PDB file of C-alpha atoms and ligand atoms in Angstrom:
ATOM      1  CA  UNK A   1       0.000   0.000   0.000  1.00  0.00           C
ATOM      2  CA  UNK A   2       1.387   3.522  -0.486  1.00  0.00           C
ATOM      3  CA  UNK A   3       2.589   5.656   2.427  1.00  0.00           C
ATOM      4  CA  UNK A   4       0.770   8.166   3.248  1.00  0.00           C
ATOM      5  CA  UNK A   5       3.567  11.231   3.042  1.00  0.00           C
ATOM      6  CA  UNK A   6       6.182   9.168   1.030  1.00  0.00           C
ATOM      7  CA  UNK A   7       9.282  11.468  -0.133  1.00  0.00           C
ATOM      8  CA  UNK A   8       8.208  14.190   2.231  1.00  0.00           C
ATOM      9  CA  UNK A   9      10.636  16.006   4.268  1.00  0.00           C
ATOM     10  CA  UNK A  10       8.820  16.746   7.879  1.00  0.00           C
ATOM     11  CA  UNK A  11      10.652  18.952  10.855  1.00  0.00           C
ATOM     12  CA  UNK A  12       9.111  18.733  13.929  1.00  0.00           C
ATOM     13  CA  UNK A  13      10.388  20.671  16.896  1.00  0.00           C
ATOM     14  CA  UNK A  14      10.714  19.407  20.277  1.00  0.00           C
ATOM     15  CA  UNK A  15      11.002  15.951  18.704  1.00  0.00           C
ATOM     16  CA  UNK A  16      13.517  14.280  20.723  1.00  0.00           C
ATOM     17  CA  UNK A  17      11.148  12.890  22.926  1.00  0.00           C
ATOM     18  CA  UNK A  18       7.108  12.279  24.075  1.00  0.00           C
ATOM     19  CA  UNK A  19       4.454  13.481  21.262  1.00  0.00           C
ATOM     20  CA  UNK A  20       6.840  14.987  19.173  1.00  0.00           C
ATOM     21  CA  UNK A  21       8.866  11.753  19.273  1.00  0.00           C
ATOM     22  CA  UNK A  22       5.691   9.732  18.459  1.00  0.00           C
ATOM     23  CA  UNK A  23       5.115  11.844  15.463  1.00  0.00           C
ATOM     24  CA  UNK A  24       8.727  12.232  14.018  1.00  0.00           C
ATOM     25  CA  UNK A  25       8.412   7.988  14.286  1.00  0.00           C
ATOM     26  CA  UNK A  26       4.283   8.121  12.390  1.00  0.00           C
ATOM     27  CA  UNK A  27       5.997   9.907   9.673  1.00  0.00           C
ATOM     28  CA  UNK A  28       9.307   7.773   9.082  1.00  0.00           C
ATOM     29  CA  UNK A  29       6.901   4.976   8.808  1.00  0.00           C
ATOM     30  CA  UNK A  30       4.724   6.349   6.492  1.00  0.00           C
ATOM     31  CA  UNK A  31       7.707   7.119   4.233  1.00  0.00           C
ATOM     32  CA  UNK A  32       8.753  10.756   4.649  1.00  0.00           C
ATOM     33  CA  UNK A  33      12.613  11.992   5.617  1.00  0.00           C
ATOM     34  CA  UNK A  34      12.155  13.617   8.796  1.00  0.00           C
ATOM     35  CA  UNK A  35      14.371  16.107  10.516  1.00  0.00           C
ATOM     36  CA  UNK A  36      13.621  16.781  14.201  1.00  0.00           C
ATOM     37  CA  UNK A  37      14.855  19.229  16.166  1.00  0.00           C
ATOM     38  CA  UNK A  38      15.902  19.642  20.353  1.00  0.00           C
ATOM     39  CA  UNK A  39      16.910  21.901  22.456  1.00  0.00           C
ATOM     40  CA  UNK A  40      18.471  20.430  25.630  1.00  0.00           C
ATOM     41  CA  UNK A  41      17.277  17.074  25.208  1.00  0.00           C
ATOM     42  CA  UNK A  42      20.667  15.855  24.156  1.00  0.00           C
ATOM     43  CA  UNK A  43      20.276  12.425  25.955  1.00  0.00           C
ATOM     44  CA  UNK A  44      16.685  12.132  24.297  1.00  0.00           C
ATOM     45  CA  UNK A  45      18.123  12.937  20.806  1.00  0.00           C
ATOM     46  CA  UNK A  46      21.346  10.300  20.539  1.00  0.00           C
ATOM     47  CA  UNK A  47      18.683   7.681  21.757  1.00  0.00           C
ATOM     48  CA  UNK A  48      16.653   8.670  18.634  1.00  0.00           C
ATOM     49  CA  UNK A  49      19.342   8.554  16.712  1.00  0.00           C
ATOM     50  CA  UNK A  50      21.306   5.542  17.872  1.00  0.00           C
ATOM     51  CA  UNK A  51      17.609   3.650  17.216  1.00  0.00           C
ATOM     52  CA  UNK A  52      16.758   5.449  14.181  1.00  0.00           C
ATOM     53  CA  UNK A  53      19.931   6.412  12.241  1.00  0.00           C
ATOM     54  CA  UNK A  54      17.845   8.060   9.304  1.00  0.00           C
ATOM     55  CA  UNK A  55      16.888  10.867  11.561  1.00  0.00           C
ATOM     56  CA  UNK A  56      18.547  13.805  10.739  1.00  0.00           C
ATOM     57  CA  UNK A  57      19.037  15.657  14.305  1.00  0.00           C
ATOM     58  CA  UNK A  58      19.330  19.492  14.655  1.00  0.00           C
ATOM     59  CA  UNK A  59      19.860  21.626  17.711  1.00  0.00           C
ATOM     60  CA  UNK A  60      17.737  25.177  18.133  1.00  0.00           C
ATOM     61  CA  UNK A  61      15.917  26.801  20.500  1.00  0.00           C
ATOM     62  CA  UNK A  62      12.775  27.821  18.820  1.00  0.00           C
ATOM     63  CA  UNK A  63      12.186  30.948  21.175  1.00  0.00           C
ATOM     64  CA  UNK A  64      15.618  32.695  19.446  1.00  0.00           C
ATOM     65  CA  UNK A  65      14.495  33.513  15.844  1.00  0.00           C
ATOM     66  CA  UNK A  66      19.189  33.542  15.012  1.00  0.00           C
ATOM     67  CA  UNK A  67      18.700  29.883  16.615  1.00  0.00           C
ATOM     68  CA  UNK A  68      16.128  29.033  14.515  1.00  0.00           C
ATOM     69  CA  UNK A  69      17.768  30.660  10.995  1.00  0.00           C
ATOM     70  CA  UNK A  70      20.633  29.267  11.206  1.00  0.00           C
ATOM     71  CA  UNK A  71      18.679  25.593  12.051  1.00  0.00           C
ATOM     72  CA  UNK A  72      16.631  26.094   9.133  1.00  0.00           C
ATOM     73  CA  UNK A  73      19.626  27.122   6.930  1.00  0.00           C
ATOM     74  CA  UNK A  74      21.751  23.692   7.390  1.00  0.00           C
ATOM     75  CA  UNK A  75      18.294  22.079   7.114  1.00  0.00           C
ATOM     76  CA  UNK A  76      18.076  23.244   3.729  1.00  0.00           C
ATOM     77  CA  UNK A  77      21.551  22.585   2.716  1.00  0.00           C
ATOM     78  CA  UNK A  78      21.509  18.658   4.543  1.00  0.00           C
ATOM     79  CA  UNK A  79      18.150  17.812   3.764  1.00  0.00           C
ATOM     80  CA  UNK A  80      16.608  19.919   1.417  1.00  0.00           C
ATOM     81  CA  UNK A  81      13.315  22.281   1.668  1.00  0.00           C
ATOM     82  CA  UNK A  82      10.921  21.114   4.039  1.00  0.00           C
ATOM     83  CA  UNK A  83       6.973  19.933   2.998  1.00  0.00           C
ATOM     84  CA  UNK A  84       5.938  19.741   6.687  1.00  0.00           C
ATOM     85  CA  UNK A  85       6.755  21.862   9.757  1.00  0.00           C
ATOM     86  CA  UNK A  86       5.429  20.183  13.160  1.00  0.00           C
ATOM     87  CA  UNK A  87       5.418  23.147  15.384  1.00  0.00           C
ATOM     88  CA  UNK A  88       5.429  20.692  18.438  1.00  0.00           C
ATOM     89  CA  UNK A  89       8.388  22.259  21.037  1.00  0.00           C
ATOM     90  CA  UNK A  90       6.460  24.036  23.909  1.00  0.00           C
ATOM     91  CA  UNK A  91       6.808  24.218  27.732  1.00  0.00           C
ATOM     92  CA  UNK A  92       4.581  24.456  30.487  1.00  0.00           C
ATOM     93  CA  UNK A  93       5.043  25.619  34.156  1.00  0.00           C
ATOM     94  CA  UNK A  94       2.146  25.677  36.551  1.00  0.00           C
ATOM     95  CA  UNK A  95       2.164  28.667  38.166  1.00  0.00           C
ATOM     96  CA  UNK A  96      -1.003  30.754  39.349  1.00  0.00           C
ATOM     97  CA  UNK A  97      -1.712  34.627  40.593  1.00  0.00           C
ATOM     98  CA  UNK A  98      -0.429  33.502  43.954  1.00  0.00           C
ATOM     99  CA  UNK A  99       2.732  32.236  42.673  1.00  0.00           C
ATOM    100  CA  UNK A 100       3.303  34.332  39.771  1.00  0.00           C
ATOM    101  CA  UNK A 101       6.455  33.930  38.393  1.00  0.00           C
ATOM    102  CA  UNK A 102       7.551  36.578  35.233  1.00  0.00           C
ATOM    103  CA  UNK A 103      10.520  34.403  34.085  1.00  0.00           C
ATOM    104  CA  UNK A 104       8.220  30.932  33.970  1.00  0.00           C
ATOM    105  CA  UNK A 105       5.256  33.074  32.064  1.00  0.00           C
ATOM    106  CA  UNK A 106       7.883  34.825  29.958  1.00  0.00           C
ATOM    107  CA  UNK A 107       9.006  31.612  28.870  1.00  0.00           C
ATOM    108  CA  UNK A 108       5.868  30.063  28.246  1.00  0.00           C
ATOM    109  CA  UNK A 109       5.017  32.458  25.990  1.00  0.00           C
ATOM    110  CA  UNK A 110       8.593  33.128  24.083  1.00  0.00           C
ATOM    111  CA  UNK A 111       8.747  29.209  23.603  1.00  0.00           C
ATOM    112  CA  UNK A 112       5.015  28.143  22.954  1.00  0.00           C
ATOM    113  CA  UNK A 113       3.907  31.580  20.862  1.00  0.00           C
ATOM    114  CA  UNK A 114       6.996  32.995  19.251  1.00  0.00           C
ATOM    115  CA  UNK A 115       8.472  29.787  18.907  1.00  0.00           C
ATOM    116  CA  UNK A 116       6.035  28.569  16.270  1.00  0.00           C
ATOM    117  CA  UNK A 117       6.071  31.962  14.473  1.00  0.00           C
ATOM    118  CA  UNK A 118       9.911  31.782  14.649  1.00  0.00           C
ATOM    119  CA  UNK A 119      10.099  28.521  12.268  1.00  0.00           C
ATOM    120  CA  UNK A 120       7.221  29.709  10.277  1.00  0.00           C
ATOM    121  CA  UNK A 121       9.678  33.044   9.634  1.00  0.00           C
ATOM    122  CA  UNK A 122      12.715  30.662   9.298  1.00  0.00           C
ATOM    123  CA  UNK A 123      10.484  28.200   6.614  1.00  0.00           C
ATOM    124  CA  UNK A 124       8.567  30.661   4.805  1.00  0.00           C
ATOM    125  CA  UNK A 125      10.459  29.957   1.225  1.00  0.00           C
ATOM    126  CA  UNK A 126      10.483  26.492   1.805  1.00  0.00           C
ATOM    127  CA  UNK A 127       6.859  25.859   2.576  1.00  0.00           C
ATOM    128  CA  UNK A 128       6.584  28.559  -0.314  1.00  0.00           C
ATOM    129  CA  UNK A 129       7.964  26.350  -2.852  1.00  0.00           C
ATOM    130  CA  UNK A 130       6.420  22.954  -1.662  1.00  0.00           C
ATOM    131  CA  UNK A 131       3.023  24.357  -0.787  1.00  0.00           C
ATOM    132  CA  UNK A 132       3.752  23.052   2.945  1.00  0.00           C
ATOM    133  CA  UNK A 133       1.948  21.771   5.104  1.00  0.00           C
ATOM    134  CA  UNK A 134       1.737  23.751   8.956  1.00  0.00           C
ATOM    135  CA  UNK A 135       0.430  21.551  11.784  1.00  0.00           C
ATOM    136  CA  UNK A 136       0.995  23.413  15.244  1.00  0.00           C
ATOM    137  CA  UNK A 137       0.732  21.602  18.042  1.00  0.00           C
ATOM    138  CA  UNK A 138      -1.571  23.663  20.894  1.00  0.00           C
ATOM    139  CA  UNK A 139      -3.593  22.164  23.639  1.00  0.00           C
ATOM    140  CA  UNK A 140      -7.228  21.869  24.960  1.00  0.00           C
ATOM    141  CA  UNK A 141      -5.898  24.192  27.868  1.00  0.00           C
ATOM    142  CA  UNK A 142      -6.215  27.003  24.872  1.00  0.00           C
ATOM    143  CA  UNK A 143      -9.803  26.496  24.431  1.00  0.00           C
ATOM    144  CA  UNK A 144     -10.762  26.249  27.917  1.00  0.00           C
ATOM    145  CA  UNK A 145     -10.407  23.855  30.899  1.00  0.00           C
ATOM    146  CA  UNK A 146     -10.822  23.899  34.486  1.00  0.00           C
ATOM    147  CA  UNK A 147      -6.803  22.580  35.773  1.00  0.00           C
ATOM    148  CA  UNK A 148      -5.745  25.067  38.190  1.00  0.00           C
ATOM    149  CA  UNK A 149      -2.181  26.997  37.672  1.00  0.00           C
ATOM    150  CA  UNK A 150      -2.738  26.548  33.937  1.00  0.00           C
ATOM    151  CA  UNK A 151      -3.908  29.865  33.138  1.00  0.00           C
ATOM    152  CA  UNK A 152      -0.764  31.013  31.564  1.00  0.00           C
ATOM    153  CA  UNK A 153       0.159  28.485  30.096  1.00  0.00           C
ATOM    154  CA  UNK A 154      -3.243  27.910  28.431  1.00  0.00           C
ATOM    155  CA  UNK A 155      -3.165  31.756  27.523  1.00  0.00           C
ATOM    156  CA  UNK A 156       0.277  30.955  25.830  1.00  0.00           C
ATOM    157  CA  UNK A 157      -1.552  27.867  24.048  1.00  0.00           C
ATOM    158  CA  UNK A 158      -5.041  30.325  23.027  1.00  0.00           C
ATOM    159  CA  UNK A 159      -2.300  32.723  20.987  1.00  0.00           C
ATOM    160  CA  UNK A 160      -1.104  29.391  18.935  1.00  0.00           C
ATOM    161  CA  UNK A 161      -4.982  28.325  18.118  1.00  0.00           C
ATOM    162  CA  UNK A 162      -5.407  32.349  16.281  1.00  0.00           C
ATOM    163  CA  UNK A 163      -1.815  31.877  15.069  1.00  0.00           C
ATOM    164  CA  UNK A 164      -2.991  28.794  13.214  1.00  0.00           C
ATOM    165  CA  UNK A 165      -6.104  30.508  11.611  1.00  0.00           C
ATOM    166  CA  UNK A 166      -4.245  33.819  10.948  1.00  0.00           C
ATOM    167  CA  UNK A 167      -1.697  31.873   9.396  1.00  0.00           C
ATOM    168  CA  UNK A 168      -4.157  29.969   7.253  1.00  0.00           C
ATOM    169  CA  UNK A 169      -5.335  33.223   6.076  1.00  0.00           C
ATOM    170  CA  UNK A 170      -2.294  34.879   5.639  1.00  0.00           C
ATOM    171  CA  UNK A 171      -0.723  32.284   3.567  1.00  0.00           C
ATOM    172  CA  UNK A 172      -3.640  31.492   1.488  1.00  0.00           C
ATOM    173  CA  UNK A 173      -1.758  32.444  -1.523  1.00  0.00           C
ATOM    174  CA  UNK A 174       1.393  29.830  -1.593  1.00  0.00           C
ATOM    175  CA  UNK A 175      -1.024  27.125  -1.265  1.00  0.00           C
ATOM    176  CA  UNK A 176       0.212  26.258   2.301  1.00  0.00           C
ATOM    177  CA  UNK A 177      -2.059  24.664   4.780  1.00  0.00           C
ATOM    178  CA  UNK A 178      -2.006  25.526   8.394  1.00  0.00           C
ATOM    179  CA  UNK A 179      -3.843  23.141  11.119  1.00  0.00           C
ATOM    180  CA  UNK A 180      -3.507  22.585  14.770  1.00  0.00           C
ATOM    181  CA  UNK A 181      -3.632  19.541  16.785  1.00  0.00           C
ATOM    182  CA  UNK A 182      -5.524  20.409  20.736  1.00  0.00           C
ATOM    183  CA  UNK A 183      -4.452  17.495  22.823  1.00  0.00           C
ATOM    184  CA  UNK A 184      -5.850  16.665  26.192  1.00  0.00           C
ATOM    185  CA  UNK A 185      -3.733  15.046  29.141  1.00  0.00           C
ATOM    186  CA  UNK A 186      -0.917  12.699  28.032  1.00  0.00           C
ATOM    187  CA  UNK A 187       1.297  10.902  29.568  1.00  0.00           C
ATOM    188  CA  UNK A 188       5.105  12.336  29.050  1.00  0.00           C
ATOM    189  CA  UNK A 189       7.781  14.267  31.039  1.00  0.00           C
ATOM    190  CA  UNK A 190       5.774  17.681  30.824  1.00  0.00           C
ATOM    191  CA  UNK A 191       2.739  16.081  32.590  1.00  0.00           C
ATOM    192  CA  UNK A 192       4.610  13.325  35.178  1.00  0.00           C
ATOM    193  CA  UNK A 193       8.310  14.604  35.521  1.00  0.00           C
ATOM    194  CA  UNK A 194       9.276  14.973  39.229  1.00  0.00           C
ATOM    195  CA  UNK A 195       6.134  13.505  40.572  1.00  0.00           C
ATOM    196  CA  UNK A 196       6.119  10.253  42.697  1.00  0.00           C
ATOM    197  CA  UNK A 197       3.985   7.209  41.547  1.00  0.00           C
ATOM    198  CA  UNK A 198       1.299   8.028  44.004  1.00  0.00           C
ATOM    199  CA  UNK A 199       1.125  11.932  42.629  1.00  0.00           C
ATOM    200  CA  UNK A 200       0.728  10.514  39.110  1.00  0.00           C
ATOM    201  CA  UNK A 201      -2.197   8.178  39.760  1.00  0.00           C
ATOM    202  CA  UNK A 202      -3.768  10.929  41.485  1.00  0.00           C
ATOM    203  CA  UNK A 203      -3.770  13.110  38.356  1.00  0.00           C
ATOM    204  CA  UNK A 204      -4.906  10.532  35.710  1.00  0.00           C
ATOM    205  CA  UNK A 205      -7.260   9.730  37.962  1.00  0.00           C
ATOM    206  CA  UNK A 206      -8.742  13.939  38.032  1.00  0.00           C
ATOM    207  CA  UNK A 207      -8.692  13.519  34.445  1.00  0.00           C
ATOM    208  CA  UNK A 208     -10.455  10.429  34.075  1.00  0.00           C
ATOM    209  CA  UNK A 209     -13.550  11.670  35.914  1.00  0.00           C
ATOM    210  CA  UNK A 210     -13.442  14.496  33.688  1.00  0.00           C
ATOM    211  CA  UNK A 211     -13.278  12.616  30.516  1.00  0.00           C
ATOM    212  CA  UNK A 212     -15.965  11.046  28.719  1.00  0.00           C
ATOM    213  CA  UNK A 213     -14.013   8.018  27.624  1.00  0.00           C
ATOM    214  CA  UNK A 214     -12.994   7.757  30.946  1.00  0.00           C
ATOM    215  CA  UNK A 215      -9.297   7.284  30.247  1.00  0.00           C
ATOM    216  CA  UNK A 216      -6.091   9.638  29.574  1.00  0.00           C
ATOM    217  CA  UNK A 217      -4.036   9.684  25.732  1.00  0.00           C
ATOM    218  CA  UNK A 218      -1.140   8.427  24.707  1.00  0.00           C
ATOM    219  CA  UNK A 219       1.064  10.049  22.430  1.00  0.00           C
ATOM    220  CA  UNK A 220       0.349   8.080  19.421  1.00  0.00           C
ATOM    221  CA  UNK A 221      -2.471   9.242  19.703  1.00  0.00           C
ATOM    222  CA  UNK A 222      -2.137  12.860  19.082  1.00  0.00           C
ATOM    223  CA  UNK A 223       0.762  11.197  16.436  1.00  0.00           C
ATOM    224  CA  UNK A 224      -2.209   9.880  14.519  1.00  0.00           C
ATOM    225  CA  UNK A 225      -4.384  13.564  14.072  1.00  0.00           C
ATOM    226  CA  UNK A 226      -1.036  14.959  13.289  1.00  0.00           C
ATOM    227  CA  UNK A 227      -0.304  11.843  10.454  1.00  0.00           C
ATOM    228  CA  UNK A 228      -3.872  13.268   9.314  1.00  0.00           C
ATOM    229  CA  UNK A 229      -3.180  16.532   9.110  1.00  0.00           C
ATOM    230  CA  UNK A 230       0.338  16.039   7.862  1.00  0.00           C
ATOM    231  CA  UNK A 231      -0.891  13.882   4.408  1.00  0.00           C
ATOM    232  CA  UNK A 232      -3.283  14.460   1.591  1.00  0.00           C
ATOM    233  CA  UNK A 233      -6.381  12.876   3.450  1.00  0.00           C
ATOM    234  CA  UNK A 234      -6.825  16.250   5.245  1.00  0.00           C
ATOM    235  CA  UNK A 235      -6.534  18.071   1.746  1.00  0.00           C
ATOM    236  CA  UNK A 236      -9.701  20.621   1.994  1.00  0.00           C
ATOM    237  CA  UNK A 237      -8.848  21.416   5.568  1.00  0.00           C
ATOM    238  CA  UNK A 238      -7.224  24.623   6.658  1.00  0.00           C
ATOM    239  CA  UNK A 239      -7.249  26.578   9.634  1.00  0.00           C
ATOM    240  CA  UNK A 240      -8.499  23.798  12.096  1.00  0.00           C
ATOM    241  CA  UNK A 241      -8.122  22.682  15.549  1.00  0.00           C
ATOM    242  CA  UNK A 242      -8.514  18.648  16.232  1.00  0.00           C
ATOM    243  CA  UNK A 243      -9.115  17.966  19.684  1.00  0.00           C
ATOM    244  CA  UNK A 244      -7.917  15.250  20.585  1.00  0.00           C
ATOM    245  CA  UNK A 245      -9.027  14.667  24.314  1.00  0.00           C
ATOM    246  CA  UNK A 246     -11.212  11.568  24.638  1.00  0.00           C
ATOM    247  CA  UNK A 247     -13.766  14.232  25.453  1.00  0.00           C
ATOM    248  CA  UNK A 248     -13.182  16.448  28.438  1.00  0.00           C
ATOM    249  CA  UNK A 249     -16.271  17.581  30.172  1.00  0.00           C
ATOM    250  CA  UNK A 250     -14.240  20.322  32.402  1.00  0.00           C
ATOM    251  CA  UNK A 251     -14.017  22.355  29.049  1.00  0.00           C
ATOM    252  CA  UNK A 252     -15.226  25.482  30.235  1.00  0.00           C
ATOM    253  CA  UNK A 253     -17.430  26.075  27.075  1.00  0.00           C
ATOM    254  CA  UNK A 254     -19.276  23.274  28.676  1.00  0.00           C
ATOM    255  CA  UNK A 255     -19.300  24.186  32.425  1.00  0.00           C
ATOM    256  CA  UNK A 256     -17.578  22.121  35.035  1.00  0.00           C
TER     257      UNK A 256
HETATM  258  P1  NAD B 301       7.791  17.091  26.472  1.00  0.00           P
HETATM  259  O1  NAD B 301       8.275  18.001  27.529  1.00  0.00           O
HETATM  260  O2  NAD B 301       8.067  15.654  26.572  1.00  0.00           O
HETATM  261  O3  NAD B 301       8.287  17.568  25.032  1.00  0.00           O
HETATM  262  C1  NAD B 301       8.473  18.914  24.696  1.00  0.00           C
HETATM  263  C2  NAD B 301       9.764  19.012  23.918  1.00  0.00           C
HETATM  264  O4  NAD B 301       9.958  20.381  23.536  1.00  0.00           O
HETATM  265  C3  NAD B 301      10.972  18.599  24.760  1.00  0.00           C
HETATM  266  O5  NAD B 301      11.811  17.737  24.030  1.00  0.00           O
HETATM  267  C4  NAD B 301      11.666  19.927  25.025  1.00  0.00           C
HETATM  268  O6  NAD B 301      13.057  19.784  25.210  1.00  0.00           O
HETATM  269  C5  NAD B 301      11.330  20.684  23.762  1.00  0.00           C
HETATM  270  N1  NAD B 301      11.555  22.110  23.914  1.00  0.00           N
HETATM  271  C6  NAD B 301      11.222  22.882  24.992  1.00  0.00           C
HETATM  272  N2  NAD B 301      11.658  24.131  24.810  1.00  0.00           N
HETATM  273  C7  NAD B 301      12.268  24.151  23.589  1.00  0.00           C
HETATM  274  C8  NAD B 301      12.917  25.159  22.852  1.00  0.00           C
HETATM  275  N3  NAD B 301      13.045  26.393  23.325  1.00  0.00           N
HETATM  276  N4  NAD B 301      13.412  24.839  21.626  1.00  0.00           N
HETATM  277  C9  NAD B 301      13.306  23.591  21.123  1.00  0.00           C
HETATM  278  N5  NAD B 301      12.712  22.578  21.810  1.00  0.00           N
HETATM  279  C10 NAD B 301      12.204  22.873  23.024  1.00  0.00           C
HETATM  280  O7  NAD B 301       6.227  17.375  26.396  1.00  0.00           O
HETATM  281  P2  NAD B 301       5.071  16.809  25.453  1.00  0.00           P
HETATM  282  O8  NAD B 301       3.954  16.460  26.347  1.00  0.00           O
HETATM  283  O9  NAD B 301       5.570  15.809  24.487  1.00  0.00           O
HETATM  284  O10 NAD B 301       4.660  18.164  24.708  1.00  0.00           O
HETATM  285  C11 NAD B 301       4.694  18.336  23.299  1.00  0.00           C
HETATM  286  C12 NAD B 301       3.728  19.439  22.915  1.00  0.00           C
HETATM  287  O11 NAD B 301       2.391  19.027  23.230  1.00  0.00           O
HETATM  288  C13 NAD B 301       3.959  20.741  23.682  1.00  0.00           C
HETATM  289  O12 NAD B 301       3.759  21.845  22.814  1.00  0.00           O
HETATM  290  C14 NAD B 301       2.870  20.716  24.736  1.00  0.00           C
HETATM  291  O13 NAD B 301       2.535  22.002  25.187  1.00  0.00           O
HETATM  292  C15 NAD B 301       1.757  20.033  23.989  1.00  0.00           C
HETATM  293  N6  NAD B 301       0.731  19.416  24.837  1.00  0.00           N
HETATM  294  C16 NAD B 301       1.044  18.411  25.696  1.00  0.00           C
HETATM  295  C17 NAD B 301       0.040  17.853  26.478  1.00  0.00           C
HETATM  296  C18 NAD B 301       0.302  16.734  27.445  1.00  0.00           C
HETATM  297  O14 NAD B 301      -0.609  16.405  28.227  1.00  0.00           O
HETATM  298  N7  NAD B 301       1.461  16.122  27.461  1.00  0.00           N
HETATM  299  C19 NAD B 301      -1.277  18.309  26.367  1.00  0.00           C
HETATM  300  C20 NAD B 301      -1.557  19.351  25.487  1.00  0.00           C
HETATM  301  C21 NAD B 301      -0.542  19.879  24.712  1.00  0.00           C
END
């Protein structure tokens, strides 16, 4: 059977390791060349590599449009021009108006908001030329749920769901397609690092009772929407959120 995005080259961001990891793998399976990029995830990225040599690794921050330029410039020069950009490399810090904290918010929102515009910047006469394909990666926090100490972070997530439809419009003419992916709680070092077994249960368990399948997502499964997205099977789509979030009933556009 043919692959869904054969011959494609993808870069996803922040793909070293949980969803972006799961996606970089969806796509090498379904026959594109995929670049990923890391920050400080050096350990994460030589285990990608060492287990999937045909990776092609590249080190940026996404917040620091130089970073990002110079990224996109060897990218171009290694690899060639890129057909899909996985905006996927974001942060979160829980922090409320008790514990404000400018450095955490400022970071959320230089990493999750100008990140994605950053590559977009760094891409633009790539995704030109192959009438790319945009999928950013935001979260059901941007639409509206009831976690507490989330509220930044969901703010910095709301400002990548009108990026994605600005975008849409504003590149209407190059025949590039901009989508976003909203998941719910998964499983990965953003949502369990430093917690203790007992501290982890608890939390699946608040989302579970707030979920209408009853159950929290894996990675592959936001890998999947992305996959969607990513290949011709989303063709007449543009400017979209996919929430992926086994239904979460805390979504404040639905009450509590
Ligand atoms: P993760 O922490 O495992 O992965 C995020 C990756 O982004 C890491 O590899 C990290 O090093 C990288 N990154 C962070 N700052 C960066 C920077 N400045 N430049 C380049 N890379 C950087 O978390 P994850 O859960 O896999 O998150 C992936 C995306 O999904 C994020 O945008 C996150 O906000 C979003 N998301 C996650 C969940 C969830 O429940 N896990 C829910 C909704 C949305």
């Amino acid at each position: 059977m043919a692959k869904r995005i054969q011959g494609k080259l993808a870069l996803v961001t922040g793909g070293a390791r949980g969803i972006g990891r799961s996606i970089a793998l969806s796509f090498l399976a379904e026959g594109a060349k995929v670049a990923v990029n890391f920050n400080r995830s050096d350990r994460d990225a030589a285990e990608l590599k060492k287990e999937f040599p045909d990776i092609g690794l590249f080190q940026a921050d996404v917040s620091d449009f130089t970073s990002v330029k110079s990224m996109a410039d060897i990218i171009h020069d290694t690899m060639g021009e890129i057909d899909i950009l996985v905006n996927n490399a974001g942060i979160m810090y829980l922090c409320g108006w008790e514990n404000y904290d400018e450095m955490m918010v400022n970071r959320m929102f230089s990493i999750n908001q100008l990140g994605p515009i950053n590559t977009v910047r760094a891409f633009l006469s790539d995704l030109k030329k192959t009438r790319g394909n945009v999928i950013n990666i935001t979260s059901n926090a941007g639409i509206g749920t009831s976690a507490d100490n989330t509220t930044f972070y969901a703010i910095s997530k709301a400002g990548v769901i009108m990026l994605t439809k600005r975008l849409a419009f504003d590149l209407r003419g190059f025949g590039i397609r901009v989508n976003a992916v909203a998941p719910g709680w998964i499983n990965t070092e953003m949502t369990t690092g430093g917690k203790t077994q007992d501290q982890i249960n608890d939390t699946i368990k608040w989302f579970r009772e707030r979920t209408i399948l009853g159950m929290t997502g894996k990675t592959e499964d936001i890998a999947k929407a992305v996959l969607f997205l990513a290949s011709e099977d989303s063709s007449y789509m543009t400017g979209q959120v996919m929430v992926i979030d086994g239904g979460r009933t805390d979504n404040l556009t639905h009450g509590i």
